[in-house]
């Protein structure tokens, strides 16, 4: 086959009045995907919208089309690439999914491409997290083609040699995943052979697509799907995220409604998540789990409802309290909700304020809120008082408390709020100052915060796309609403901006990206010029001295580094968040130097006294206003649990925010009240408490002493010796028992005194400790407001007992962090930070 060479123009230009180098490269069509591969972060792959693949070995300075290098095993097969997939455990190995049955692999970052024997068309690829050549792939059967579907279903195949050979392992599949891993280690309780799937209980006919189905079941295998175990009947979608496994289970009697089940024990036991209201649940988005609890968005309305409620769980991910109503969402399940990366407890979100029935025909009005205590309280975002040129805004936030800063999220086309864990405390966003979020082009501007969202300044007029580099030391922004020839960069965290002329031809900029850790000084920008795509490399490494100095004595006048602590702006001036003060080292705002890719940020922590900001409402409680107390919104049982072990906790309406480390003995104490268990020994009939055992032993001893003393007294009165008294003691059990019963009054009198003394010695009734709801509130997964009817509740009880326990797995203890979005159908990827990312 004759190949046609296509010439591309490469332009190298010196930026005006700077040492920034820009390289330009045109490709056939707009960029569809871009990924860094290899450990040195030098190699980049790009796929165009017309399925051509390009590769750069020098961080985007020069590019080469790869399709010509990918030989085919058959001339009948097409050469386009639908997607490429990088092995998490060896980023030198990639799999390329072709548009037909022809696929390719590389073991050396594209040094050589291996053509694989045509097998089947692939819909989705899952590469194993720790085994670089293990992979699963899905395939839609021939019956799915055309308008008349017949025996249409999704099949899953498995390979252990990166696609050279395959075997069919399951038909009628809705979702499939390998066991989760993080940092190259499998999650605790998992094997490398562990696979999870949602399958349909059918062997013929057309498989359901895009709907909830009672025919689905969530299953697991620990031997590469040779055998499997059903974990949850009617389980339709699942997600691994940090330490949690989430499963959406269809309600048996209402197939359009689902319930969320959660496991924090590696999938061995699943429990139903408990929301404080008996509302229908149609879909979920898992917003964040990075701090040990779960932010959950629930769509209580229909498919077209553009908002839902945000709930926050306890540390087990099971009992949820309302955090915020009417959070903005789109039809794909994406929500305007973002964590400020690298800092604990700070989140930004958008709420819809016109949700009353009279406003249904109106355009949604959004208001931006920020929380510094992990969703316990939400407040308006503080607005700057003037623009970047010193002019006043249309409303004055000092005079009008309803006037605040409003920021765009991922649900619209403007640049969303964005932060990076390697640019500590820095946040960029587009929005406006006013009474609600605007989408008028002349009102949307770019804003910047260097204290994690506490205060803001207007960075530049108009909307921009943005990226941080060199740990936040450099910021690059570009106009994202019209074609341009310039970008702007700042070395002093948005105080001043320098113009960089990157091309003589105007380009519509789609995005600015950087290697995944955002520590480099080399940026890649891409956009379009007509029907063509354009790639730019912008290299800032020669702009200043190569390295900042004085990190070991941060805060000194001679150092390029400062000490900074995030804060919620509380009036006492303390720098506490989530119960502790954290102090970071970071580059001074005006220091014209590089941090360098190897820069390690140091931290210092100190525990703080508890304040109101350290508490959130407990399950079943809700704040009636932003700063009001937590009040009960449902009946909360204060009865002891069925299995009471000495003491039990009764909620006061509050719980410490998960991960909060404040000291309640030196501040506000709203922890649960500890009560003693009822009963003779402070426990249930089935179990004697530890206090009960101590009391029992003392009572038996006292009983013996009382018997002997009584008989000794009587013997002395009768002139008998003590040895003769011993001979008089009864020898049979009945007589001995009668002897003890002869002094019941003394025993009863002793009991209260002894138990109180023992309990007081242990401190059981005095000090309050943090605890969850009483065990009785969680023992039965279908109590406390479950809307299931009795018949279904009984069935799920049977299912839980029969199916939720797997055979023991012999595997070392490991941890995992796997992040993703759980969308409307549990499949939508979270756009996260930036448009086009």
Short mmCIF file of N, CA and C in Angstrom, two decimals, residues 37-137:
data_model
loop_
_atom_site.label_atom_id
_atom_site.label_comp_id
_atom_site.label_asym_id
_atom_site.label_seq_id
_atom_site.Cartn_x
_atom_site.Cartn_y
_atom_site.Cartn_z
N UNK A 37 3.36 9.55 28.92
CA UNK A 37 3.72 8.16 29.19
C UNK A 37 5.20 8.11 29.58
N UNK A 38 5.60 7.01 30.21
CA UNK A 38 6.99 6.85 30.62
C UNK A 38 7.28 7.57 31.92
N UNK A 39 8.30 7.11 32.62
CA UNK A 39 8.63 7.67 33.92
C UNK A 39 9.34 9.02 33.83
N UNK A 40 9.95 9.33 32.70
CA UNK A 40 10.69 10.58 32.59
C UNK A 40 9.83 11.76 32.18
N UNK A 41 8.54 11.52 31.89
CA UNK A 41 7.58 12.57 31.54
C UNK A 41 8.00 13.37 30.30
N UNK A 42 8.72 12.74 29.41
CA UNK A 42 9.16 13.39 28.18
C UNK A 42 8.29 13.00 26.99
N UNK A 43 7.69 11.80 27.03
CA UNK A 43 6.95 11.28 25.89
C UNK A 43 5.46 11.59 26.04
N UNK A 44 4.86 12.11 24.98
CA UNK A 44 3.45 12.48 24.98
C UNK A 44 2.78 11.86 23.75
N UNK A 45 1.58 11.32 23.95
CA UNK A 45 0.76 10.83 22.84
C UNK A 45 -0.47 11.73 22.70
N UNK A 46 -0.84 12.00 21.45
CA UNK A 46 -2.04 12.76 21.13
C UNK A 46 -2.85 11.98 20.11
N UNK A 47 -4.16 11.92 20.30
CA UNK A 47 -5.06 11.34 19.30
C UNK A 47 -5.96 12.45 18.78
N UNK A 48 -6.10 12.51 17.47
CA UNK A 48 -6.95 13.53 16.86
C UNK A 48 -8.38 13.01 16.74
N UNK A 49 -9.30 13.92 16.46
CA UNK A 49 -10.71 13.54 16.34
C UNK A 49 -10.97 12.66 15.12
N UNK A 50 -10.03 12.63 14.16
CA UNK A 50 -10.14 11.75 13.00
C UNK A 50 -9.35 10.46 13.19
N UNK A 51 -8.97 10.17 14.43
CA UNK A 51 -8.37 8.89 14.83
C UNK A 51 -6.93 8.70 14.34
N UNK A 52 -6.20 9.80 14.18
CA UNK A 52 -4.76 9.71 13.94
C UNK A 52 -4.03 9.91 15.26
N UNK A 53 -2.88 9.24 15.39
CA UNK A 53 -2.10 9.30 16.62
C UNK A 53 -0.76 9.97 16.35
N UNK A 54 -0.37 10.88 17.25
CA UNK A 54 0.91 11.60 17.16
C UNK A 54 1.70 11.36 18.44
N UNK A 55 3.03 11.39 18.28
CA UNK A 55 3.90 11.10 19.42
C UNK A 55 5.04 12.12 19.47
N UNK A 56 5.35 12.56 20.69
CA UNK A 56 6.48 13.46 20.91
C UNK A 56 7.39 12.85 21.97
N UNK A 57 8.69 12.92 21.74
CA UNK A 57 9.67 12.42 22.70
C UNK A 57 10.39 13.55 23.45
N UNK A 58 10.01 14.79 23.19
CA UNK A 58 10.70 15.93 23.80
C UNK A 58 9.72 16.92 24.42
N UNK A 59 8.72 16.39 25.13
CA UNK A 59 7.75 17.20 25.89
C UNK A 59 6.90 18.09 24.99
N UNK A 60 6.69 17.69 23.74
CA UNK A 60 5.81 18.44 22.86
C UNK A 60 6.49 19.42 21.94
N UNK A 61 7.82 19.40 21.88
CA UNK A 61 8.53 20.31 20.97
C UNK A 61 8.38 19.87 19.52
N UNK A 62 8.52 18.58 19.26
CA UNK A 62 8.35 18.04 17.90
C UNK A 62 7.43 16.82 17.98
N UNK A 63 6.74 16.55 16.87
CA UNK A 63 5.75 15.48 16.83
C UNK A 63 5.92 14.65 15.56
N UNK A 64 5.43 13.41 15.62
CA UNK A 64 5.46 12.53 14.45
C UNK A 64 4.20 11.67 14.46
N UNK A 65 3.57 11.60 13.28
CA UNK A 65 2.37 10.76 13.17
C UNK A 65 2.78 9.29 13.23
N UNK A 66 1.99 8.50 13.99
CA UNK A 66 2.36 7.11 14.27
C UNK A 66 1.61 6.09 13.42
N UNK A 67 0.49 6.46 12.83
CA UNK A 67 -0.31 5.48 12.09
C UNK A 67 0.49 4.80 10.99
N UNK A 68 1.42 5.54 10.37
CA UNK A 68 2.22 4.94 9.29
C UNK A 68 3.10 3.81 9.82
N UNK A 69 3.46 3.88 11.09
CA UNK A 69 4.36 2.87 11.67
C UNK A 69 3.61 1.63 12.15
N UNK A 70 2.30 1.69 12.18
CA UNK A 70 1.51 0.58 12.70
C UNK A 70 1.12 -0.35 11.56
N UNK A 71 1.88 -1.39 11.39
CA UNK A 71 1.59 -2.35 10.33
C UNK A 71 0.32 -3.13 10.64
N UNK A 72 -0.35 -3.56 9.56
CA UNK A 72 -1.58 -4.31 9.71
C UNK A 72 -1.36 -5.76 9.34
N UNK A 73 -2.07 -6.64 10.00
CA UNK A 73 -1.98 -8.06 9.67
C UNK A 73 -2.87 -8.40 8.48
N UNK A 74 -3.76 -7.47 8.10
CA UNK A 74 -4.63 -7.70 6.95
C UNK A 74 -4.91 -6.36 6.28
N UNK A 75 -4.83 -6.32 4.94
CA UNK A 75 -5.11 -5.09 4.21
C UNK A 75 -6.57 -4.69 4.30
N UNK A 76 -7.42 -5.64 4.71
CA UNK A 76 -8.84 -5.34 4.83
C UNK A 76 -9.16 -4.51 6.07
N UNK A 77 -8.24 -4.50 7.01
CA UNK A 77 -8.48 -3.78 8.25
C UNK A 77 -8.12 -2.30 8.12
N UNK A 78 -8.84 -1.46 8.85
CA UNK A 78 -8.57 -0.03 8.86
C UNK A 78 -7.44 0.28 9.84
N UNK A 79 -6.84 1.47 9.69
CA UNK A 79 -5.69 1.81 10.51
C UNK A 79 -5.97 2.89 11.54
N UNK A 80 -7.20 3.35 11.64
CA UNK A 80 -7.52 4.40 12.61
C UNK A 80 -7.47 3.89 14.05
N UNK A 81 -7.19 4.81 14.99
CA UNK A 81 -7.10 4.47 16.40
C UNK A 81 -8.23 5.17 17.16
N UNK A 82 -9.09 4.38 17.79
CA UNK A 82 -10.19 4.94 18.56
C UNK A 82 -9.76 5.40 19.94
N UNK A 83 -8.76 4.73 20.52
CA UNK A 83 -8.28 5.11 21.85
C UNK A 83 -6.96 4.41 22.11
N UNK A 84 -6.19 4.95 23.05
CA UNK A 84 -4.99 4.25 23.51
C UNK A 84 -5.00 4.21 25.03
N UNK A 85 -4.42 3.15 25.57
CA UNK A 85 -4.53 2.87 27.00
C UNK A 85 -3.15 2.55 27.56
N UNK A 86 -2.77 3.26 28.62
CA UNK A 86 -1.45 3.13 29.23
C UNK A 86 -1.56 2.23 30.45
N UNK A 87 -0.63 1.28 30.57
CA UNK A 87 -0.62 0.40 31.73
C UNK A 87 -0.27 1.21 32.98
N UNK A 88 -1.08 1.14 34.04
CA UNK A 88 -0.77 1.88 35.26
C UNK A 88 0.51 1.42 35.93
N UNK A 89 0.84 0.14 35.79
CA UNK A 89 2.02 -0.40 36.48
C UNK A 89 3.29 -0.32 35.66
N UNK A 90 3.18 -0.06 34.36
CA UNK A 90 4.35 0.11 33.49
C UNK A 90 3.95 1.03 32.35
N UNK A 91 4.21 2.32 32.51
CA UNK A 91 3.73 3.30 31.54
C UNK A 91 4.50 3.28 30.23
N UNK A 92 5.43 2.35 30.07
CA UNK A 92 6.07 2.13 28.77
C UNK A 92 5.20 1.26 27.86
N UNK A 93 4.22 0.57 28.45
CA UNK A 93 3.38 -0.36 27.70
C UNK A 93 2.02 0.27 27.43
N UNK A 94 1.62 0.25 26.14
CA UNK A 94 0.35 0.82 25.72
C UNK A 94 -0.39 -0.15 24.82
N UNK A 95 -1.71 -0.06 24.86
CA UNK A 95 -2.58 -0.82 23.96
C UNK A 95 -3.36 0.19 23.13
N UNK A 96 -3.40 -0.04 21.81
CA UNK A 96 -4.09 0.86 20.88
C UNK A 96 -5.32 0.14 20.32
N UNK A 97 -6.49 0.70 20.57
CA UNK A 97 -7.75 0.12 20.10
C UNK A 97 -8.07 0.66 18.72
N UNK A 98 -8.11 -0.23 17.74
CA UNK A 98 -8.38 0.18 16.37
C UNK A 98 -9.86 0.38 16.10
N UNK A 99 -10.15 0.98 14.94
CA UNK A 99 -11.54 1.24 14.57
C UNK A 99 -12.25 -0.04 14.14
N UNK A 100 -11.50 -1.07 13.76
CA UNK A 100 -12.08 -2.35 13.38
C UNK A 100 -11.61 -3.45 14.32
N UNK A 101 -11.22 -4.59 13.75
CA UNK A 101 -10.74 -5.72 14.54
C UNK A 101 -9.23 -5.70 14.74
N UNK A 102 -8.55 -4.78 14.07
CA UNK A 102 -7.09 -4.69 14.17
C UNK A 102 -6.71 -3.78 15.34
N UNK A 103 -5.83 -4.29 16.21
CA UNK A 103 -5.35 -3.52 17.35
C UNK A 103 -3.83 -3.66 17.44
N UNK A 104 -3.20 -2.80 18.24
CA UNK A 104 -1.74 -2.79 18.35
C UNK A 104 -1.33 -2.65 19.81
N UNK A 105 -0.07 -3.00 20.06
CA UNK A 105 0.52 -2.82 21.38
C UNK A 105 1.96 -2.36 21.22
N UNK A 106 2.47 -1.67 22.24
CA UNK A 106 3.89 -1.33 22.30
C UNK A 106 4.40 -1.60 23.70
N UNK A 107 5.63 -2.07 23.78
CA UNK A 107 6.25 -2.37 25.07
C UNK A 107 7.30 -1.34 25.45
N UNK A 108 7.57 -0.37 24.55
CA UNK A 108 8.66 0.57 24.77
C UNK A 108 8.27 2.01 24.39
N UNK A 109 7.06 2.43 24.76
CA UNK A 109 6.59 3.80 24.53
C UNK A 109 6.54 4.17 23.05
N UNK A 110 6.35 3.21 22.18
CA UNK A 110 6.24 3.51 20.76
C UNK A 110 7.50 3.32 19.97
N UNK A 111 8.54 2.77 20.58
CA UNK A 111 9.73 2.45 19.80
C UNK A 111 9.41 1.42 18.72
N UNK A 112 8.51 0.50 19.04
CA UNK A 112 8.06 -0.51 18.09
C UNK A 112 6.61 -0.84 18.40
N UNK A 113 5.80 -1.01 17.34
CA UNK A 113 4.39 -1.36 17.50
C UNK A 113 4.17 -2.81 17.06
N UNK A 114 3.46 -3.56 17.90
CA UNK A 114 3.18 -4.97 17.62
C UNK A 114 1.77 -5.09 17.07
N UNK A 115 1.61 -5.49 15.79
CA UNK A 115 0.26 -5.70 15.26
C UNK A 115 -0.33 -6.99 15.83
N UNK A 116 -1.53 -6.91 16.37
CA UNK A 116 -2.18 -8.07 16.98
C UNK A 116 -3.13 -8.70 15.98
N UNK A 117 -3.25 -10.00 16.04
CA UNK A 117 -4.15 -10.71 15.12
C UNK A 117 -5.57 -10.20 15.30
N UNK A 118 -6.26 -9.90 14.18
CA UNK A 118 -7.64 -9.41 14.29
C UNK A 118 -8.49 -10.37 15.11
N UNK A 119 -9.15 -9.85 16.12
CA UNK A 119 -9.94 -10.70 17.01
C UNK A 119 -11.41 -10.27 17.00
N UNK A 120 -11.70 -9.08 17.46
CA UNK A 120 -13.07 -8.60 17.54
C UNK A 120 -13.01 -7.08 17.73
N UNK A 121 -14.09 -6.42 17.40
CA UNK A 121 -14.16 -4.98 17.66
C UNK A 121 -14.31 -4.77 19.17
N UNK A 122 -13.65 -3.76 19.67
CA UNK A 122 -13.60 -3.53 21.12
C UNK A 122 -14.37 -2.26 21.46
N UNK A 123 -15.22 -2.36 22.47
CA UNK A 123 -15.98 -1.20 22.94
C UNK A 123 -15.26 -0.50 24.08
N UNK A 124 -14.70 -1.26 25.02
CA UNK A 124 -14.08 -0.67 26.21
C UNK A 124 -12.91 -1.54 26.65
N UNK A 125 -11.87 -0.91 27.19
CA UNK A 125 -10.66 -1.61 27.61
C UNK A 125 -10.38 -1.32 29.08
N UNK A 126 -9.98 -2.35 29.83
CA UNK A 126 -9.59 -2.21 31.23
C UNK A 126 -8.25 -2.92 31.41
N UNK A 127 -7.17 -2.14 31.61
CA UNK A 127 -5.86 -2.73 31.87
C UNK A 127 -5.69 -2.95 33.36
N UNK A 128 -5.09 -4.08 33.72
CA UNK A 128 -4.92 -4.45 35.13
C UNK A 128 -4.05 -3.41 35.85
N UNK A 129 -4.38 -3.09 37.11
CA UNK A 129 -3.62 -2.04 37.81
C UNK A 129 -2.20 -2.44 38.21
N UNK A 130 -1.92 -3.75 38.34
CA UNK A 130 -0.58 -4.17 38.77
C UNK A 130 0.09 -5.14 37.82
N UNK A 131 -0.65 -5.75 36.90
CA UNK A 131 -0.09 -6.66 35.91
C UNK A 131 -0.16 -5.98 34.54
N UNK A 132 0.97 -5.52 34.01
CA UNK A 132 0.94 -4.65 32.82
C UNK A 132 0.41 -5.29 31.55
N UNK A 133 0.38 -6.62 31.45
CA UNK A 133 -0.08 -7.27 30.22
C UNK A 133 -1.42 -7.97 30.40
N UNK A 134 -2.04 -7.82 31.58
CA UNK A 134 -3.38 -8.36 31.79
C UNK A 134 -4.40 -7.28 31.41
N UNK A 135 -5.44 -7.71 30.73
CA UNK A 135 -6.39 -6.73 30.23
C UNK A 135 -7.74 -7.40 29.99
N UNK A 136 -8.83 -6.66 30.21
CA UNK A 136 -10.16 -7.09 29.81
C UNK A 136 -10.69 -6.11 28.76
N UNK A 137 -11.50 -6.63 27.86
CA UNK A 137 -12.09 -5.80 26.81
C UNK A 137 -13.51 -6.27 26.54
#
